[in-house]
PDB file of C-alpha atoms in Angstrom:
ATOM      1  CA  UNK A   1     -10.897 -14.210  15.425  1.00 75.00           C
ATOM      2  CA  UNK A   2     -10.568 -10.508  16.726  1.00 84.00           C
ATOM      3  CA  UNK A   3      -9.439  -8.170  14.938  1.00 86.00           C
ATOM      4  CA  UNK A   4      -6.670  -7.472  17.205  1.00 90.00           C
ATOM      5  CA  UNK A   5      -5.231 -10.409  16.551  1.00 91.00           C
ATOM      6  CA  UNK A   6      -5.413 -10.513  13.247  1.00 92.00           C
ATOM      7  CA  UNK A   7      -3.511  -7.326  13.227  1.00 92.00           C
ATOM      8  CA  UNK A   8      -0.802  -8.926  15.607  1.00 93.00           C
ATOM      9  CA  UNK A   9      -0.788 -11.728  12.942  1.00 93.00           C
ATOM     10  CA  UNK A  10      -0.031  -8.961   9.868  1.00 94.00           C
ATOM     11  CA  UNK A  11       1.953  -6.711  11.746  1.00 94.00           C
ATOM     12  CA  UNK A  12       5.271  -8.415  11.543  1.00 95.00           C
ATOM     13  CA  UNK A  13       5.053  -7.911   7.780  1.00 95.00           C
ATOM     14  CA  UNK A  14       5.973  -4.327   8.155  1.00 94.00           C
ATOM     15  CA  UNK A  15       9.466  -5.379  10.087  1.00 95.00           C
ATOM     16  CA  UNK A  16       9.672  -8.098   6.719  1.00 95.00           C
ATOM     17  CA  UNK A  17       8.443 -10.882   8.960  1.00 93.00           C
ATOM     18  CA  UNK A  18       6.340 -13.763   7.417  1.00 90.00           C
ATOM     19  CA  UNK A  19       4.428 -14.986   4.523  1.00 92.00           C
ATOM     20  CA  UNK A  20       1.242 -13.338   3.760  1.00 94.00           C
ATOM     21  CA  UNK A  21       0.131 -16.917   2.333  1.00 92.00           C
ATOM     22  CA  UNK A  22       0.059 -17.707   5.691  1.00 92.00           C
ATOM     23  CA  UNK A  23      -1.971 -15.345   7.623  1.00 92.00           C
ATOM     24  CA  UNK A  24      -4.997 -15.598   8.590  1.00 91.00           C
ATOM     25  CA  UNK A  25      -7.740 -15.088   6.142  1.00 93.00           C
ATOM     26  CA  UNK A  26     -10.435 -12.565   7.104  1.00 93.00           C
ATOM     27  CA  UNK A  27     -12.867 -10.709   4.535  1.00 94.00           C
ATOM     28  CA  UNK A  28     -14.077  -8.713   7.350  1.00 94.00           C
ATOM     29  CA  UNK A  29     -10.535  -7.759   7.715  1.00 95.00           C
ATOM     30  CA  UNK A  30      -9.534  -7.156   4.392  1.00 96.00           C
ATOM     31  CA  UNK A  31     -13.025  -5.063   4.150  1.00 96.00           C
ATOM     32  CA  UNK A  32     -11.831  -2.864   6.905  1.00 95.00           C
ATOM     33  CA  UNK A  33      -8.347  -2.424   5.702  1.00 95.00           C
ATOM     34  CA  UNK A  34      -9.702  -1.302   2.570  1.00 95.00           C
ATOM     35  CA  UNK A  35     -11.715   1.436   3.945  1.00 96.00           C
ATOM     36  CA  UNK A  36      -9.117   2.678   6.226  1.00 95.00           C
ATOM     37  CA  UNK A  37      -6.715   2.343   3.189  1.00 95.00           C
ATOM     38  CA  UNK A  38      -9.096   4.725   1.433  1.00 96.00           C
ATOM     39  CA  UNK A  39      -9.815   7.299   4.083  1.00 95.00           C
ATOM     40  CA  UNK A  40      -5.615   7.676   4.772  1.00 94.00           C
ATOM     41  CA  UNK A  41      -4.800   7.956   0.698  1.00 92.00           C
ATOM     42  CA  UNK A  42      -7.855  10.243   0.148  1.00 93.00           C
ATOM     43  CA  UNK A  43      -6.862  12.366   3.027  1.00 89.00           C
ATOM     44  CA  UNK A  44      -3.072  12.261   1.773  1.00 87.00           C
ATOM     45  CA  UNK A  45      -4.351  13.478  -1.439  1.00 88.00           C
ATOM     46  CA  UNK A  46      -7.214  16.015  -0.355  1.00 86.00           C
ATOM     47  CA  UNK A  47      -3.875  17.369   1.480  1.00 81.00           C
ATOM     48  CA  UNK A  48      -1.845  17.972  -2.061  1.00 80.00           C
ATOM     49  CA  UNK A  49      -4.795  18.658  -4.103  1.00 81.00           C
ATOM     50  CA  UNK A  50      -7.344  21.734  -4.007  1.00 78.00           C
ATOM     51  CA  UNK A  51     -10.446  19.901  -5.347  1.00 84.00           C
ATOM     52  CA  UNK A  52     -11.979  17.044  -2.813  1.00 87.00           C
ATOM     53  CA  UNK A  53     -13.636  15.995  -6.072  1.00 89.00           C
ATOM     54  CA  UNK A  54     -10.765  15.055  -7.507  1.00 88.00           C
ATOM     55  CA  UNK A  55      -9.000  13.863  -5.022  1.00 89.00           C
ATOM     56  CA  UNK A  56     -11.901  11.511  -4.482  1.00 93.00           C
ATOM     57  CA  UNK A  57     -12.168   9.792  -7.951  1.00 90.00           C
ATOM     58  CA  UNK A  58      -7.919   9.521  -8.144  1.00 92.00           C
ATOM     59  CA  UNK A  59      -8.347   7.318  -5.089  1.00 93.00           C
ATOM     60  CA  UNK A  60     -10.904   5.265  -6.006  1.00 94.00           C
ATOM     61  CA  UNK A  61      -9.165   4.521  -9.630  1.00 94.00           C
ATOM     62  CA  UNK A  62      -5.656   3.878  -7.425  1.00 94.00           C
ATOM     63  CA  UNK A  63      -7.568   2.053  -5.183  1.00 95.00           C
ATOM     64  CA  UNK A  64      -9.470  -0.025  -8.086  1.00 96.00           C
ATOM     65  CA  UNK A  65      -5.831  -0.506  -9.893  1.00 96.00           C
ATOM     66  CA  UNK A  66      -4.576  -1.769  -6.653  1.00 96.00           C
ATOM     67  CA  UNK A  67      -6.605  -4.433  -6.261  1.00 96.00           C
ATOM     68  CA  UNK A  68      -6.884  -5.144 -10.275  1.00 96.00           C
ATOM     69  CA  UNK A  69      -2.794  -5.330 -10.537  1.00 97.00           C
ATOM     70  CA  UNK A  70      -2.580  -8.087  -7.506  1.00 96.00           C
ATOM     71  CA  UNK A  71      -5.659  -9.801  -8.890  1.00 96.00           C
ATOM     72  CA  UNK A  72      -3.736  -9.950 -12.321  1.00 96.00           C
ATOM     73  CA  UNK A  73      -0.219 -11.045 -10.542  1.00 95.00           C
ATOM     74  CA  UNK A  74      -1.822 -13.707  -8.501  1.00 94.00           C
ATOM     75  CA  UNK A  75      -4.164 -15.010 -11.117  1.00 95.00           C
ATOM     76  CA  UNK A  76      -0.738 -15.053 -13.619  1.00 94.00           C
ATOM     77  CA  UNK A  77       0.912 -17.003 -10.875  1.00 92.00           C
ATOM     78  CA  UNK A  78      -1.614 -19.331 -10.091  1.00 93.00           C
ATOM     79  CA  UNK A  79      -2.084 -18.223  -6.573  1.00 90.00           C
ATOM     80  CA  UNK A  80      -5.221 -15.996  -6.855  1.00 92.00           C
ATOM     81  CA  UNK A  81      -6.119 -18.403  -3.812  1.00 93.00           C
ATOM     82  CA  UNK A  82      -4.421 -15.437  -1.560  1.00 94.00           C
ATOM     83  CA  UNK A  83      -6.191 -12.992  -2.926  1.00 96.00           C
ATOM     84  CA  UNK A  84      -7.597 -11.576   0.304  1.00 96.00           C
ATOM     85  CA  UNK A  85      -4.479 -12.274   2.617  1.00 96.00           C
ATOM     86  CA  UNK A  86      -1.700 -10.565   0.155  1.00 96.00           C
ATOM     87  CA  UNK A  87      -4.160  -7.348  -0.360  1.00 96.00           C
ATOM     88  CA  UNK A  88      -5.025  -7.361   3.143  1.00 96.00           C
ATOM     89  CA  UNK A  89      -1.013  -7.323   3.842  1.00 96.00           C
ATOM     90  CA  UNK A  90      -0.175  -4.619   1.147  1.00 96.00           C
ATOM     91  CA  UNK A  91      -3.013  -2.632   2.452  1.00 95.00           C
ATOM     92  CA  UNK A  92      -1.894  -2.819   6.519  1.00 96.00           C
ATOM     93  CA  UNK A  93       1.700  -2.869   5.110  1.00 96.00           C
ATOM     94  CA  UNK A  94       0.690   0.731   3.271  1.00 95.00           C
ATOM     95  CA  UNK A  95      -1.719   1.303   6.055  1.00 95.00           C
ATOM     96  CA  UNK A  96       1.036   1.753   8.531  1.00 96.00           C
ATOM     97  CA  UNK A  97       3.529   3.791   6.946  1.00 96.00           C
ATOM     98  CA  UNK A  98       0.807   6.528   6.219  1.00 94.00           C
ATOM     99  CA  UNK A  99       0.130   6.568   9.366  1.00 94.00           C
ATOM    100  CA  UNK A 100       4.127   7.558   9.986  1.00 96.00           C
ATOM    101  CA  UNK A 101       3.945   9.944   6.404  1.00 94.00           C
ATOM    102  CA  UNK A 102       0.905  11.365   7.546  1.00 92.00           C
ATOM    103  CA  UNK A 103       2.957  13.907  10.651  1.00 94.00           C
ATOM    104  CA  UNK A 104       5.760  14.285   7.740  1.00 94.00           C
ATOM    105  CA  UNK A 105       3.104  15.480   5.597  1.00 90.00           C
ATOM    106  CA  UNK A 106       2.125  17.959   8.030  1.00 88.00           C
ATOM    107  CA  UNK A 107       5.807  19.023   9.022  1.00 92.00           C
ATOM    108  CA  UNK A 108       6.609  19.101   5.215  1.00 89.00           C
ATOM    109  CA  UNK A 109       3.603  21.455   4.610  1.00 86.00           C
ATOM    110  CA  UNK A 110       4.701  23.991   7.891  1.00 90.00           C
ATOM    111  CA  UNK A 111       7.834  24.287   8.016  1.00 88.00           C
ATOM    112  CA  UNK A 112       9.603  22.900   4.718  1.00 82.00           C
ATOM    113  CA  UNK A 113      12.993  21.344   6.248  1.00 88.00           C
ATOM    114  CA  UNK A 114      15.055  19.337   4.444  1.00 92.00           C
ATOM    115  CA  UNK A 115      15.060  17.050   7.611  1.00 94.00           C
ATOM    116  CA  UNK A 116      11.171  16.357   7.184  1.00 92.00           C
ATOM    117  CA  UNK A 117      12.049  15.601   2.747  1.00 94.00           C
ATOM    118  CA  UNK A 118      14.419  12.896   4.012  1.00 96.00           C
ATOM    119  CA  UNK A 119      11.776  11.217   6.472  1.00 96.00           C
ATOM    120  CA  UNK A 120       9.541  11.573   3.655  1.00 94.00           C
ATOM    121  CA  UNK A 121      11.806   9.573   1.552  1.00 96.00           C
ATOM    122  CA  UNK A 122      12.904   7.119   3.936  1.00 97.00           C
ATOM    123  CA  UNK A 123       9.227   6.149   4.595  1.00 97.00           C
ATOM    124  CA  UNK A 124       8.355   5.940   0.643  1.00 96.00           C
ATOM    125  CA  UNK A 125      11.605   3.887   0.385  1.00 97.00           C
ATOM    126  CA  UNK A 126      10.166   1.481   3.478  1.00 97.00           C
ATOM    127  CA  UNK A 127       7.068   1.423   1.734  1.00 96.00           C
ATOM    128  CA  UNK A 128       9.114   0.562  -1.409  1.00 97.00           C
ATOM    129  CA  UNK A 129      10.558  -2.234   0.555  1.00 97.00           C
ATOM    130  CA  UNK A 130       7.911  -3.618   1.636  1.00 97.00           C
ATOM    131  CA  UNK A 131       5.798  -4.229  -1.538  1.00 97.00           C
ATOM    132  CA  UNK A 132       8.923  -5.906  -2.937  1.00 97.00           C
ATOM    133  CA  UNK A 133       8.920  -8.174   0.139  1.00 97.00           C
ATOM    134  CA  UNK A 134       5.646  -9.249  -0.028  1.00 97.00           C
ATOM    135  CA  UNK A 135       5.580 -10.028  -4.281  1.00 96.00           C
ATOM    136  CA  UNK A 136       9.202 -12.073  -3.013  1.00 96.00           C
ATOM    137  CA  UNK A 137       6.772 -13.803  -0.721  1.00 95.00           C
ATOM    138  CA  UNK A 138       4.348 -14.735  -2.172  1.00 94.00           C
ATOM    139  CA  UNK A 139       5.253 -14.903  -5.875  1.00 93.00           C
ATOM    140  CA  UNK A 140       8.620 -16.876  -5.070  1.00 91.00           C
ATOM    141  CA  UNK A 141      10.703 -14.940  -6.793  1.00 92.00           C
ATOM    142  CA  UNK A 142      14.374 -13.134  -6.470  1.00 95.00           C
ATOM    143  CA  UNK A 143      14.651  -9.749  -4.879  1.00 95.00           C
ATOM    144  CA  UNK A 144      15.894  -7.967  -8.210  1.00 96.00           C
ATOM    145  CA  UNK A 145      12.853  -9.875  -9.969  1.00 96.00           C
ATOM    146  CA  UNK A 146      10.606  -8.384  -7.115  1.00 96.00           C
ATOM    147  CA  UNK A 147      12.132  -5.479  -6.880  1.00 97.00           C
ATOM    148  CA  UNK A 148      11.071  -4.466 -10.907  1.00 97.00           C
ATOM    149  CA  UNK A 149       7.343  -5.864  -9.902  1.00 96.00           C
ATOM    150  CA  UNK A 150       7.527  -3.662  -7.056  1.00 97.00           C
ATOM    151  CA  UNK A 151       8.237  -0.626  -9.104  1.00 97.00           C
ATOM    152  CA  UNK A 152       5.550  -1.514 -12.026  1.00 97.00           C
ATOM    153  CA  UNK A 153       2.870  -1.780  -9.626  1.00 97.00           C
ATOM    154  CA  UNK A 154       4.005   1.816  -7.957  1.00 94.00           C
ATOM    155  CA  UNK A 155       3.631   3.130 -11.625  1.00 95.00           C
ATOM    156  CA  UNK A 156       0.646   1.358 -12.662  1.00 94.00           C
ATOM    157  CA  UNK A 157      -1.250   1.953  -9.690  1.00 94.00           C
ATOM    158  CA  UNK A 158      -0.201   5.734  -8.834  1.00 89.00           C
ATOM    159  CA  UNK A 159       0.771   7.131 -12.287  1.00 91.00           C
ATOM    160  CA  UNK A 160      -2.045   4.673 -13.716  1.00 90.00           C
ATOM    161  CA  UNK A 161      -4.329   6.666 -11.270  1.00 88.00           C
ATOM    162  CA  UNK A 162      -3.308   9.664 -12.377  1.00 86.00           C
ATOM    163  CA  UNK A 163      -2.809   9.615 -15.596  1.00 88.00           C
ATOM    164  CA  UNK A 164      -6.631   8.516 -15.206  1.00 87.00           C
ATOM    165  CA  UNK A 165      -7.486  11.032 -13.521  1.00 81.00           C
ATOM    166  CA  UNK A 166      -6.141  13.694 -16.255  1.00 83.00           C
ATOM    167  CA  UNK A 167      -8.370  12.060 -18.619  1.00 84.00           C
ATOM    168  CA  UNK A 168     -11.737  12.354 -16.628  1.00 77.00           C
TER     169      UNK A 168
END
């Protein structure tokens, strides 16, 4: 299948459309996603951070914790069969709103309204949204219940990172 439609398949997950259990499943997809979903977050942190270096090794340890923390959730819920589909939808899912925070970034950085700190917010919040959507999904569980998965992973994978990070 082409890769354009696979994307038309896990698009509608970022409007809260569909089960990622039921996508399509394509390593070569997933594979991609996960380098794009490197070069955005590395660029997003290069952008806050002085040292490349740095910047490099936080997103590979975010990026490893990523992938550990669903492997751990799925495996826990006996559905580690979706491995590649529900990482392939977080990652297009987180894919897409960088590509929105990525302009915000930029407006933050020149011109530091409190317009571009709201849009900043919203899309976190959206991003927010949709991890809980997906763990609702595919773990079959409420939205409160998803909503305090949704906020572990956020601090295991991004403080977990950096907290990481401090060490090294």
């Amino acid at each position: 299948m082409a890769t354009v439609d696979i994307i038309r398949q896990y698009l509608p997950l970022c409007w809260f459309r569909h089960n990622p259990l039921e996508l399509t499943r394509s390593t070569g997809f997933f594979k991609q996603n996960l380098v794009f979903y490197f070069l955005i977050q590395y660029f997003l942190q290069a952008n806050m951070t002085d040292d490349p270096f740095e910047s490099f090794y936080e997103v590979a340890l975010e990026t490893g914790l990523t992938l550990l923390f669903i492997g751990l959730m799925m495996f826990f819920n006996k559905t580690l069969y979706g491995f590649v589909q529900v990482t392939t939808a977080m990652m297009l899912c987180a894919n897409v709103v960088a590509l929105f925070v990525i302009p915000v970034m930029i407006w933050v950085t020149v011109s530091d309204d409190p317009l571009s700190y709201y849009l900043l917010f919203a899309l976190i919040f959206w991003d927010f949204t949709l991890i809980t959507y997906i763990f609702k999904k595919v773990i079959e569980i409420n939205v409160i219940a998803s909503t305090v998965l949704a906020l572990l992973y956020f601090i295991a994978t991004y403080l977990g990172a950096f907290g990481l990070g401090q060490l090294i």
